[in-house]
Amino acid sequence: FGDDAGSMQTEAGHVLVRTPREDVLVHTSSRWRELTESMRFHVSLAQAAGARFEFRLLNAIPPVYLGLNDGQDAAKAGTLLRAFDSSPAGGTPLCRHIREIIAEIVSIKDQL
């Protein structure tokens, strides 16, 4: 899950920043920037591994699935990265997403 609700604009996060001298500093950032830095890493990991990954932002876009061998990973990753560049807004519809995930798991329970 990626919480892209408006509250994520709060300056309560931290990111690592590499200086030109290769030092690594910790900078205060919005919680959104902290989250999207982590999610960018996971998008790269998903692409490198070729494994199935599901990314969910609570508001901005529908779930994005990578690693389905459908030839669309680059386009789907681009959709995610563009969403990460936007500003978080809206509420936190977490229960809806949990219900969707439960339904998906129940639909494949015999395969697990």
PDB file of N, CA, C and O in Angstrom, residues 33-103:
ATOM      1  N   ARG A  33       7.338  12.028   0.246  1.00  0.00           N
ATOM      2  CA  ARG A  33       8.637  11.849  -0.407  1.00  0.00           C
ATOM      3  C   ARG A  33       9.343  10.625   0.163  1.00  0.00           C
ATOM      4  O   ARG A  33       9.949   9.836  -0.576  1.00  0.00           O
ATOM      5  N   GLU A  34       9.277  10.459   1.474  1.00  0.00           N
ATOM      6  CA  GLU A  34       9.894   9.293   2.109  1.00  0.00           C
ATOM      7  C   GLU A  34       9.297   8.006   1.533  1.00  0.00           C
ATOM      8  O   GLU A  34      10.014   7.071   1.167  1.00  0.00           O
ATOM      9  N   LEU A  35       7.982   7.951   1.446  1.00  0.00           N
ATOM     10  CA  LEU A  35       7.296   6.768   0.928  1.00  0.00           C
ATOM     11  C   LEU A  35       7.638   6.526  -0.536  1.00  0.00           C
ATOM     12  O   LEU A  35       7.943   5.396  -0.936  1.00  0.00           O
ATOM     13  N   THR A  36       7.584   7.576  -1.357  1.00  0.00           N
ATOM     14  CA  THR A  36       7.818   7.371  -2.791  1.00  0.00           C
ATOM     15  C   THR A  36       9.261   6.992  -3.086  1.00  0.00           C
ATOM     16  O   THR A  36       9.514   6.244  -4.026  1.00  0.00           O
ATOM     17  N   GLU A  37      10.209   7.464  -2.283  1.00  0.00           N
ATOM     18  CA  GLU A  37      11.604   7.016  -2.461  1.00  0.00           C
ATOM     19  C   GLU A  37      11.678   5.506  -2.263  1.00  0.00           C
ATOM     20  O   GLU A  37      12.328   4.795  -3.031  1.00  0.00           O
ATOM     21  N   SER A  38      11.019   5.009  -1.236  1.00  0.00           N
ATOM     22  CA  SER A  38      11.000   3.572  -0.968  1.00  0.00           C
ATOM     23  C   SER A  38      10.279   2.817  -2.087  1.00  0.00           C
ATOM     24  O   SER A  38      10.744   1.776  -2.553  1.00  0.00           O
ATOM     25  N   MET A  39       9.155   3.356  -2.528  1.00  0.00           N
ATOM     26  CA  MET A  39       8.386   2.677  -3.570  1.00  0.00           C
ATOM     27  C   MET A  39       9.127   2.675  -4.906  1.00  0.00           C
ATOM     28  O   MET A  39       9.023   1.717  -5.672  1.00  0.00           O
ATOM     29  N   ARG A  40       9.881   3.725  -5.204  1.00  0.00           N
ATOM     30  CA  ARG A  40      10.705   3.736  -6.427  1.00  0.00           C
ATOM     31  C   ARG A  40      11.701   2.570  -6.398  1.00  0.00           C
ATOM     32  O   ARG A  40      11.916   1.891  -7.406  1.00  0.00           O
ATOM     33  N   PHE A  41      12.300   2.346  -5.232  1.00  0.00           N
ATOM     34  CA  PHE A  41      13.206   1.210  -5.097  1.00  0.00           C
ATOM     35  C   PHE A  41      12.466  -0.090  -5.397  1.00  0.00           C
ATOM     36  O   PHE A  41      12.969  -0.962  -6.113  1.00  0.00           O
ATOM     37  N   HIS A  42      11.266  -0.250  -4.854  1.00  0.00           N
ATOM     38  CA  HIS A  42      10.523  -1.488  -5.044  1.00  0.00           C
ATOM     39  C   HIS A  42      10.063  -1.668  -6.487  1.00  0.00           C
ATOM     40  O   HIS A  42       9.989  -2.798  -6.977  1.00  0.00           O
ATOM     41  N   VAL A  43       9.781  -0.590  -7.189  1.00  0.00           N
ATOM     42  CA  VAL A  43       9.458  -0.693  -8.619  1.00  0.00           C
ATOM     43  C   VAL A  43      10.681  -1.222  -9.364  1.00  0.00           C
ATOM     44  O   VAL A  43      10.576  -2.132 -10.194  1.00  0.00           O
ATOM     45  N   SER A  44      11.858  -0.675  -9.061  1.00  0.00           N
ATOM     46  CA  SER A  44      13.096  -1.145  -9.698  1.00  0.00           C
ATOM     47  C   SER A  44      13.364  -2.612  -9.367  1.00  0.00           C
ATOM     48  O   SER A  44      13.760  -3.393 -10.236  1.00  0.00           O
ATOM     49  N   LEU A  45      13.150  -2.980  -8.117  1.00  0.00           N
ATOM     50  CA  LEU A  45      13.336  -4.366  -7.695  1.00  0.00           C
ATOM     51  C   LEU A  45      12.387  -5.293  -8.450  1.00  0.00           C
ATOM     52  O   LEU A  45      12.790  -6.354  -8.931  1.00  0.00           O
ATOM     53  N   ALA A  46      11.132  -4.896  -8.557  1.00  0.00           N
ATOM     54  CA  ALA A  46      10.147  -5.711  -9.271  1.00  0.00           C
ATOM     55  C   ALA A  46      10.568  -5.922 -10.719  1.00  0.00           C
ATOM     56  O   ALA A  46      10.478  -7.034 -11.248  1.00  0.00           O
ATOM     57  N   GLN A  47      11.038  -4.857 -11.363  1.00  0.00           N
ATOM     58  CA  GLN A  47      11.461  -4.974 -12.754  1.00  0.00           C
ATOM     59  C   GLN A  47      12.692  -5.865 -12.877  1.00  0.00           C
ATOM     60  O   GLN A  47      12.771  -6.695 -13.784  1.00  0.00           O
ATOM     61  N   ALA A  48      13.659  -5.707 -11.983  1.00  0.00           N
ATOM     62  CA  ALA A  48      14.880  -6.512 -12.049  1.00  0.00           C
ATOM     63  C   ALA A  48      14.599  -7.984 -11.763  1.00  0.00           C
ATOM     64  O   ALA A  48      15.169  -8.869 -12.409  1.00  0.00           O
ATOM     65  N   ALA A  49      13.710  -8.254 -10.817  1.00  0.00           N
ATOM     66  CA  ALA A  49      13.414  -9.628 -10.419  1.00  0.00           C
ATOM     67  C   ALA A  49      12.458 -10.318 -11.387  1.00  0.00           C
ATOM     68  O   ALA A  49      12.438 -11.541 -11.472  1.00  0.00           O
ATOM     69  N   GLY A  50      11.662  -9.528 -12.092  1.00  0.00           N
ATOM     70  CA  GLY A  50      10.654 -10.131 -12.957  1.00  0.00           C
ATOM     71  C   GLY A  50       9.598 -10.878 -12.162  1.00  0.00           C
ATOM     72  O   GLY A  50       8.895 -11.729 -12.691  1.00  0.00           O
ATOM     73  N   ALA A  51       9.505 -10.573 -10.873  1.00  0.00           N
ATOM     74  CA  ALA A  51       8.539 -11.238 -10.000  1.00  0.00           C
ATOM     75  C   ALA A  51       7.258 -10.419  -9.939  1.00  0.00           C
ATOM     76  O   ALA A  51       7.262  -9.225 -10.209  1.00  0.00           O
ATOM     77  N   ARG A  52       6.179 -11.076  -9.584  1.00  0.00           N
ATOM     78  CA  ARG A  52       4.902 -10.365  -9.487  1.00  0.00           C
ATOM     79  C   ARG A  52       4.899  -9.463  -8.260  1.00  0.00           C
ATOM     80  O   ARG A  52       5.178  -9.907  -7.151  1.00  0.00           O
ATOM     81  N   PHE A  53       4.591  -8.218  -8.492  1.00  0.00           N
ATOM     82  CA  PHE A  53       4.450  -7.222  -7.433  1.00  0.00           C
ATOM     83  C   PHE A  53       3.129  -6.508  -7.652  1.00  0.00           C
ATOM     84  O   PHE A  53       2.738  -6.263  -8.798  1.00  0.00           O
ATOM     85  N   GLU A  54       2.455  -6.170  -6.593  1.00  0.00           N
ATOM     86  CA  GLU A  54       1.237  -5.371  -6.663  1.00  0.00           C
ATOM     87  C   GLU A  54       1.480  -4.079  -5.903  1.00  0.00           C
ATOM     88  O   GLU A  54       1.898  -4.096  -4.749  1.00  0.00           O
ATOM     89  N   PHE A  55       1.229  -2.967  -6.584  1.00  0.00           N
ATOM     90  CA  PHE A  55       1.379  -1.652  -5.975  1.00  0.00           C
ATOM     91  C   PHE A  55       0.003  -1.018  -5.879  1.00  0.00           C
ATOM     92  O   PHE A  55      -0.733  -0.975  -6.864  1.00  0.00           O
ATOM     93  N   ARG A  56      -0.328  -0.522  -4.710  1.00  0.00           N
ATOM     94  CA  ARG A  56      -1.612   0.143  -4.496  1.00  0.00           C
ATOM     95  C   ARG A  56      -1.389   1.497  -3.867  1.00  0.00           C
ATOM     96  O   ARG A  56      -0.811   1.598  -2.793  1.00  0.00           O
ATOM     97  N   LEU A  57      -1.853   2.518  -4.553  1.00  0.00           N
ATOM     98  CA  LEU A  57      -1.976   3.840  -3.948  1.00  0.00           C
ATOM     99  C   LEU A  57      -3.431   3.956  -3.546  1.00  0.00           C
ATOM    100  O   LEU A  57      -4.327   3.500  -4.263  1.00  0.00           O
ATOM    101  N   LEU A  58      -3.692   4.519  -2.414  1.00  0.00           N
ATOM    102  CA  LEU A  58      -5.057   4.518  -1.894  1.00  0.00           C
ATOM    103  C   LEU A  58      -6.014   5.389  -2.690  1.00  0.00           C
ATOM    104  O   LEU A  58      -7.215   5.148  -2.669  1.00  0.00           O
ATOM    105  N   ASN A  59      -5.508   6.415  -3.391  1.00  0.00           N
ATOM    106  CA  ASN A  59      -6.397   7.348  -4.071  1.00  0.00           C
ATOM    107  C   ASN A  59      -6.138   7.550  -5.559  1.00  0.00           C
ATOM    108  O   ASN A  59      -7.064   7.581  -6.348  1.00  0.00           O
ATOM    109  N   ALA A  60      -4.907   7.726  -5.958  1.00  0.00           N
ATOM    110  CA  ALA A  60      -4.589   8.276  -7.275  1.00  0.00           C
ATOM    111  C   ALA A  60      -4.892   7.369  -8.463  1.00  0.00           C
ATOM    112  O   ALA A  60      -5.433   7.825  -9.467  1.00  0.00           O
ATOM    113  N   ILE A  61      -4.520   6.112  -8.376  1.00  0.00           N
ATOM    114  CA  ILE A  61      -4.640   5.209  -9.527  1.00  0.00           C
ATOM    115  C   ILE A  61      -5.104   3.839  -9.049  1.00  0.00           C
ATOM    116  O   ILE A  61      -4.941   3.496  -7.882  1.00  0.00           O
ATOM    117  N   PRO A  62      -5.660   3.047  -9.968  1.00  0.00           N
ATOM    118  CA  PRO A  62      -6.024   1.670  -9.599  1.00  0.00           C
ATOM    119  C   PRO A  62      -4.761   0.859  -9.296  1.00  0.00           C
ATOM    120  O   PRO A  62      -3.648   1.276  -9.647  1.00  0.00           O
ATOM    121  N   PRO A  63      -4.903  -0.313  -8.687  1.00  0.00           N
ATOM    122  CA  PRO A  63      -3.730  -1.148  -8.417  1.00  0.00           C
ATOM    123  C   PRO A  63      -2.927  -1.401  -9.694  1.00  0.00           C
ATOM    124  O   PRO A  63      -3.487  -1.549 -10.778  1.00  0.00           O
ATOM    125  N   VAL A  64      -1.610  -1.454  -9.550  1.00  0.00           N
ATOM    126  CA  VAL A  64      -0.712  -1.716 -10.672  1.00  0.00           C
ATOM    127  C   VAL A  64       0.030  -3.006 -10.373  1.00  0.00           C
ATOM    128  O   VAL A  64       0.626  -3.162  -9.307  1.00  0.00           O
ATOM    129  N   TYR A  65      -0.017  -3.935 -11.331  1.00  0.00           N
ATOM    130  CA  TYR A  65       0.639  -5.233 -11.177  1.00  0.00           C
ATOM    131  C   TYR A  65       1.820  -5.294 -12.131  1.00  0.00           C
ATOM    132  O   TYR A  65       1.665  -5.100 -13.330  1.00  0.00           O
ATOM    133  N   LEU A  66       2.995  -5.574 -11.591  1.00  0.00           N
ATOM    134  CA  LEU A  66       4.183  -5.786 -12.408  1.00  0.00           C
ATOM    135  C   LEU A  66       4.550  -7.263 -12.349  1.00  0.00           C
ATOM    136  O   LEU A  66       4.189  -7.965 -11.410  1.00  0.00           O
ATOM    137  N   GLY A  67       5.277  -7.717 -13.357  1.00  0.00           N
ATOM    138  CA  GLY A  67       5.753  -9.101 -13.366  1.00  0.00           C
ATOM    139  C   GLY A  67       4.723 -10.102 -13.838  1.00  0.00           C
ATOM    140  O   GLY A  67       4.790 -11.271 -13.488  1.00  0.00           O
ATOM    141  N   LEU A  68       3.781  -9.662 -14.665  1.00  0.00           N
ATOM    142  CA  LEU A  68       2.751 -10.568 -15.176  1.00  0.00           C
ATOM    143  C   LEU A  68       3.124 -11.170 -16.525  1.00  0.00           C
ATOM    144  O   LEU A  68       2.335 -11.887 -17.124  1.00  0.00           O
ATOM    145  N   ASN A  69       4.312 -10.846 -17.021  1.00  0.00           N
ATOM    146  CA  ASN A  69       4.780 -11.330 -18.326  1.00  0.00           C
ATOM    147  C   ASN A  69       3.814 -10.948 -19.450  1.00  0.00           C
ATOM    148  O   ASN A  69       3.578 -11.731 -20.364  1.00  0.00           O
ATOM    149  N   ASP A  70       3.266  -9.740 -19.359  1.00  0.00           N
ATOM    150  CA  ASP A  70       2.341  -9.274 -20.388  1.00  0.00           C
ATOM    151  C   ASP A  70       2.968  -8.219 -21.299  1.00  0.00           C
ATOM    152  O   ASP A  70       2.284  -7.616 -22.114  1.00  0.00           O
ATOM    153  N   GLY A  71       4.269  -7.987 -21.141  1.00  0.00           N
ATOM    154  CA  GLY A  71       4.967  -7.017 -21.970  1.00  0.00           C
ATOM    155  C   GLY A  71       4.636  -5.572 -21.640  1.00  0.00           C
ATOM    156  O   GLY A  71       5.019  -4.672 -22.378  1.00  0.00           O
ATOM    157  N   GLN A  72       3.955  -5.334 -20.527  1.00  0.00           N
ATOM    158  CA  GLN A  72       3.512  -3.992 -20.173  1.00  0.00           C
ATOM    159  C   GLN A  72       4.207  -3.412 -18.953  1.00  0.00           C
ATOM    160  O   GLN A  72       3.834  -2.338 -18.478  1.00  0.00           O
ATOM    161  N   ASP A  73       5.221  -4.103 -18.429  1.00  0.00           N
ATOM    162  CA  ASP A  73       5.857  -3.639 -17.183  1.00  0.00           C
ATOM    163  C   ASP A  73       6.420  -2.234 -17.292  1.00  0.00           C
ATOM    164  O   ASP A  73       6.273  -1.435 -16.365  1.00  0.00           O
ATOM    165  N   ALA A  74       7.065  -1.903 -18.399  1.00  0.00           N
ATOM    166  CA  ALA A  74       7.665  -0.566 -18.530  1.00  0.00           C
ATOM    167  C   ALA A  74       6.588   0.511 -18.492  1.00  0.00           C
ATOM    168  O   ALA A  74       6.735   1.528 -17.811  1.00  0.00           O
ATOM    169  N   ALA A  75       5.495   0.289 -19.204  1.00  0.00           N
ATOM    170  CA  ALA A  75       4.400   1.275 -19.212  1.00  0.00           C
ATOM    171  C   ALA A  75       3.752   1.385 -17.835  1.00  0.00           C
ATOM    172  O   ALA A  75       3.451   2.487 -17.362  1.00  0.00           O
ATOM    173  N   LYS A  76       3.540   0.249 -17.198  1.00  0.00           N
ATOM    174  CA  LYS A  76       2.929   0.256 -15.865  1.00  0.00           C
ATOM    175  C   LYS A  76       3.851   0.924 -14.843  1.00  0.00           C
ATOM    176  O   LYS A  76       3.388   1.682 -13.990  1.00  0.00           O
ATOM    177  N   ALA A  77       5.154   0.652 -14.943  1.00  0.00           N
ATOM    178  CA  ALA A  77       6.108   1.296 -14.040  1.00  0.00           C
ATOM    179  C   ALA A  77       6.092   2.805 -14.264  1.00  0.00           C
ATOM    180  O   ALA A  77       6.155   3.579 -13.302  1.00  0.00           O
ATOM    181  N   GLY A  78       5.977   3.221 -15.509  1.00  0.00           N
ATOM    182  CA  GLY A  78       5.886   4.651 -15.813  1.00  0.00           C
ATOM    183  C   GLY A  78       4.665   5.285 -15.174  1.00  0.00           C
ATOM    184  O   GLY A  78       4.733   6.408 -14.658  1.00  0.00           O
ATOM    185  N   THR A  79       3.545   4.582 -15.189  1.00  0.00           N
ATOM    186  CA  THR A  79       2.328   5.076 -14.543  1.00  0.00           C
ATOM    187  C   THR A  79       2.571   5.289 -13.055  1.00  0.00           C
ATOM    188  O   THR A  79       2.178   6.309 -12.485  1.00  0.00           O
ATOM    189  N   LEU A  80       3.212   4.321 -12.425  1.00  0.00           N
ATOM    190  CA  LEU A  80       3.521   4.446 -10.993  1.00  0.00           C
ATOM    191  C   LEU A  80       4.439   5.633 -10.730  1.00  0.00           C
ATOM    192  O   LEU A  80       4.169   6.442  -9.837  1.00  0.00           O
ATOM    193  N   LEU A  81       5.512   5.743 -11.501  1.00  0.00           N
ATOM    194  CA  LEU A  81       6.481   6.814 -11.269  1.00  0.00           C
ATOM    195  C   LEU A  81       5.845   8.186 -11.464  1.00  0.00           C
ATOM    196  O   LEU A  81       6.141   9.121 -10.713  1.00  0.00           O
ATOM    197  N   ARG A  82       4.955   8.316 -12.435  1.00  0.00           N
ATOM    198  CA  ARG A  82       4.240   9.596 -12.617  1.00  0.00           C
ATOM    199  C   ARG A  82       3.337   9.877 -11.422  1.00  0.00           C
ATOM    200  O   ARG A  82       3.237  11.016 -10.965  1.00  0.00           O
ATOM    201  N   ALA A  83       2.694   8.843 -10.897  1.00  0.00           N
ATOM    202  CA  ALA A  83       1.842   9.031  -9.714  1.00  0.00           C
ATOM    203  C   ALA A  83       2.694   9.458  -8.516  1.00  0.00           C
ATOM    204  O   ALA A  83       2.258  10.285  -7.708  1.00  0.00           O
ATOM    205  N   PHE A  84       3.902   8.927  -8.410  1.00  0.00           N
ATOM    206  CA  PHE A  84       4.783   9.298  -7.309  1.00  0.00           C
ATOM    207  C   PHE A  84       5.198  10.760  -7.398  1.00  0.00           C
ATOM    208  O   PHE A  84       5.512  11.383  -6.395  1.00  0.00           O
ATOM    209  N   ASP A  85       5.217  11.303  -8.628  1.00  0.00           N
ATOM    210  CA  ASP A  85       5.594  12.704  -8.824  1.00  0.00           C
ATOM    211  C   ASP A  85       4.461  13.675  -8.515  1.00  0.00           C
ATOM    212  O   ASP A  85       4.674  14.875  -8.454  1.00  0.00           O
ATOM    213  N   SER A  86       3.258  13.155  -8.340  1.00  0.00           N
ATOM    214  CA  SER A  86       2.118  14.022  -8.033  1.00  0.00           C
ATOM    215  C   SER A  86       2.067  14.307  -6.536  1.00  0.00           C
ATOM    216  O   SER A  86       2.802  13.713  -5.752  1.00  0.00           O
ATOM    217  N   SER A  87       1.196  15.204  -6.159  1.00  0.00           N
ATOM    218  CA  SER A  87       1.019  15.520  -4.736  1.00  0.00           C
ATOM    219  C   SER A  87      -0.073  14.636  -4.156  1.00  0.00           C
ATOM    220  O   SER A  87      -1.086  14.385  -4.799  1.00  0.00           O
ATOM    221  N   PRO A  88       0.125  14.161  -2.934  1.00  0.00           N
ATOM    222  CA  PRO A  88      -0.912  13.347  -2.305  1.00  0.00           C
ATOM    223  C   PRO A  88      -2.148  14.187  -1.996  1.00  0.00           C
ATOM    224  O   PRO A  88      -2.042  15.370  -1.694  1.00  0.00           O
ATOM    225  N   ALA A  89      -3.307  13.564  -2.099  1.00  0.00           N
ATOM    226  CA  ALA A  89      -4.561  14.267  -1.826  1.00  0.00           C
ATOM    227  C   ALA A  89      -5.650  13.241  -1.509  1.00  0.00           C
ATOM    228  O   ALA A  89      -5.556  12.085  -1.892  1.00  0.00           O
ATOM    229  N   GLY A  90      -6.663  13.684  -0.825  1.00  0.00           N
ATOM    230  CA  GLY A  90      -7.806  12.828  -0.545  1.00  0.00           C
ATOM    231  C   GLY A  90      -7.741  12.196   0.825  1.00  0.00           C
ATOM    232  O   GLY A  90      -6.874  12.510   1.641  1.00  0.00           O
ATOM    233  N   GLY A  91      -8.654  11.278   1.021  1.00  0.00           N
ATOM    234  CA  GLY A  91      -8.763  10.587   2.304  1.00  0.00           C
ATOM    235  C   GLY A  91      -7.932   9.321   2.339  1.00  0.00           C
ATOM    236  O   GLY A  91      -6.993   9.160   1.566  1.00  0.00           O
ATOM    237  N   THR A  92      -8.310   8.411   3.215  1.00  0.00           N
ATOM    238  CA  THR A  92      -7.577   7.158   3.384  1.00  0.00           C
ATOM    239  C   THR A  92      -8.559   5.994   3.311  1.00  0.00           C
ATOM    240  O   THR A  92      -8.988   5.472   4.339  1.00  0.00           O
ATOM    241  N   PRO A  93      -8.941   5.568   2.084  1.00  0.00           N
ATOM    242  CA  PRO A  93      -9.918   4.491   1.932  1.00  0.00           C
ATOM    243  C   PRO A  93      -9.296   3.103   2.097  1.00  0.00           C
ATOM    244  O   PRO A  93      -9.359   2.254   1.208  1.00  0.00           O
ATOM    245  N   LEU A  94      -8.701   2.867   3.245  1.00  0.00           N
ATOM    246  CA  LEU A  94      -7.974   1.632   3.487  1.00  0.00           C
ATOM    247  C   LEU A  94      -8.896   0.412   3.491  1.00  0.00           C
ATOM    248  O   LEU A  94      -8.553  -0.630   2.927  1.00  0.00           O
ATOM    249  N   CYS A  95     -10.062   0.520   4.099  1.00  0.00           N
ATOM    250  CA  CYS A  95     -10.966  -0.640   4.208  1.00  0.00           C
ATOM    251  C   CYS A  95     -11.372  -1.165   2.832  1.00  0.00           C
ATOM    252  O   CYS A  95     -11.430  -2.377   2.622  1.00  0.00           O
ATOM    253  N   ARG A  96     -11.631  -0.278   1.893  1.00  0.00           N
ATOM    254  CA  ARG A  96     -12.000  -0.704   0.533  1.00  0.00           C
ATOM    255  C   ARG A  96     -10.888  -1.538  -0.077  1.00  0.00           C
ATOM    256  O   ARG A  96     -11.134  -2.607  -0.650  1.00  0.00           O
ATOM    257  N   HIS A  97      -9.654  -1.100   0.087  1.00  0.00           N
ATOM    258  CA  HIS A  97      -8.527  -1.837  -0.477  1.00  0.00           C
ATOM    259  C   HIS A  97      -8.349  -3.186   0.214  1.00  0.00           C
ATOM    260  O   HIS A  97      -8.063  -4.187  -0.451  1.00  0.00           O
ATOM    261  N   ILE A  98      -8.534  -3.232   1.505  1.00  0.00           N
ATOM    262  CA  ILE A  98      -8.421  -4.500   2.225  1.00  0.00           C
ATOM    263  C   ILE A  98      -9.484  -5.475   1.735  1.00  0.00           C
ATOM    264  O   ILE A  98      -9.194  -6.659   1.495  1.00  0.00           O
ATOM    265  N   ARG A  99     -10.710  -4.992   1.554  1.00  0.00           N
ATOM    266  CA  ARG A  99     -11.781  -5.870   1.035  1.00  0.00           C
ATOM    267  C   ARG A  99     -11.430  -6.387  -0.364  1.00  0.00           C
ATOM    268  O   ARG A  99     -11.663  -7.562  -0.681  1.00  0.00           O
ATOM    269  N   GLU A 100     -10.881  -5.548  -1.211  1.00  0.00           N
ATOM    270  CA  GLU A 100     -10.491  -5.970  -2.562  1.00  0.00           C
ATOM    271  C   GLU A 100      -9.412  -7.043  -2.511  1.00  0.00           C
ATOM    272  O   GLU A 100      -9.461  -8.028  -3.256  1.00  0.00           O
ATOM    273  N   ILE A 101      -8.436  -6.870  -1.645  1.00  0.00           N
ATOM    274  CA  ILE A 101      -7.352  -7.843  -1.531  1.00  0.00           C
ATOM    275  C   ILE A 101      -7.878  -9.161  -0.982  1.00  0.00           C
ATOM    276  O   ILE A 101      -7.507 -10.238  -1.464  1.00  0.00           O
ATOM    277  N   ILE A 102      -8.760  -9.109  -0.001  1.00  0.00           N
ATOM    278  CA  ILE A 102      -9.362 -10.337   0.536  1.00  0.00           C
ATOM    279  C   ILE A 102     -10.097 -11.072  -0.566  1.00  0.00           C
ATOM    280  O   ILE A 102      -9.946 -12.299  -0.721  1.00  0.00           O
ATOM    281  N   ALA A 103     -10.879 -10.358  -1.355  1.00  0.00           N
ATOM    282  CA  ALA A 103     -11.622 -10.995  -2.454  1.00  0.00           C
ATOM    283  C   ALA A 103     -10.668 -11.634  -3.465  1.00  0.00           C
ATOM    284  O   ALA A 103     -10.929 -12.741  -3.962  1.00  0.00           O
TER     285      ALA A 103
END
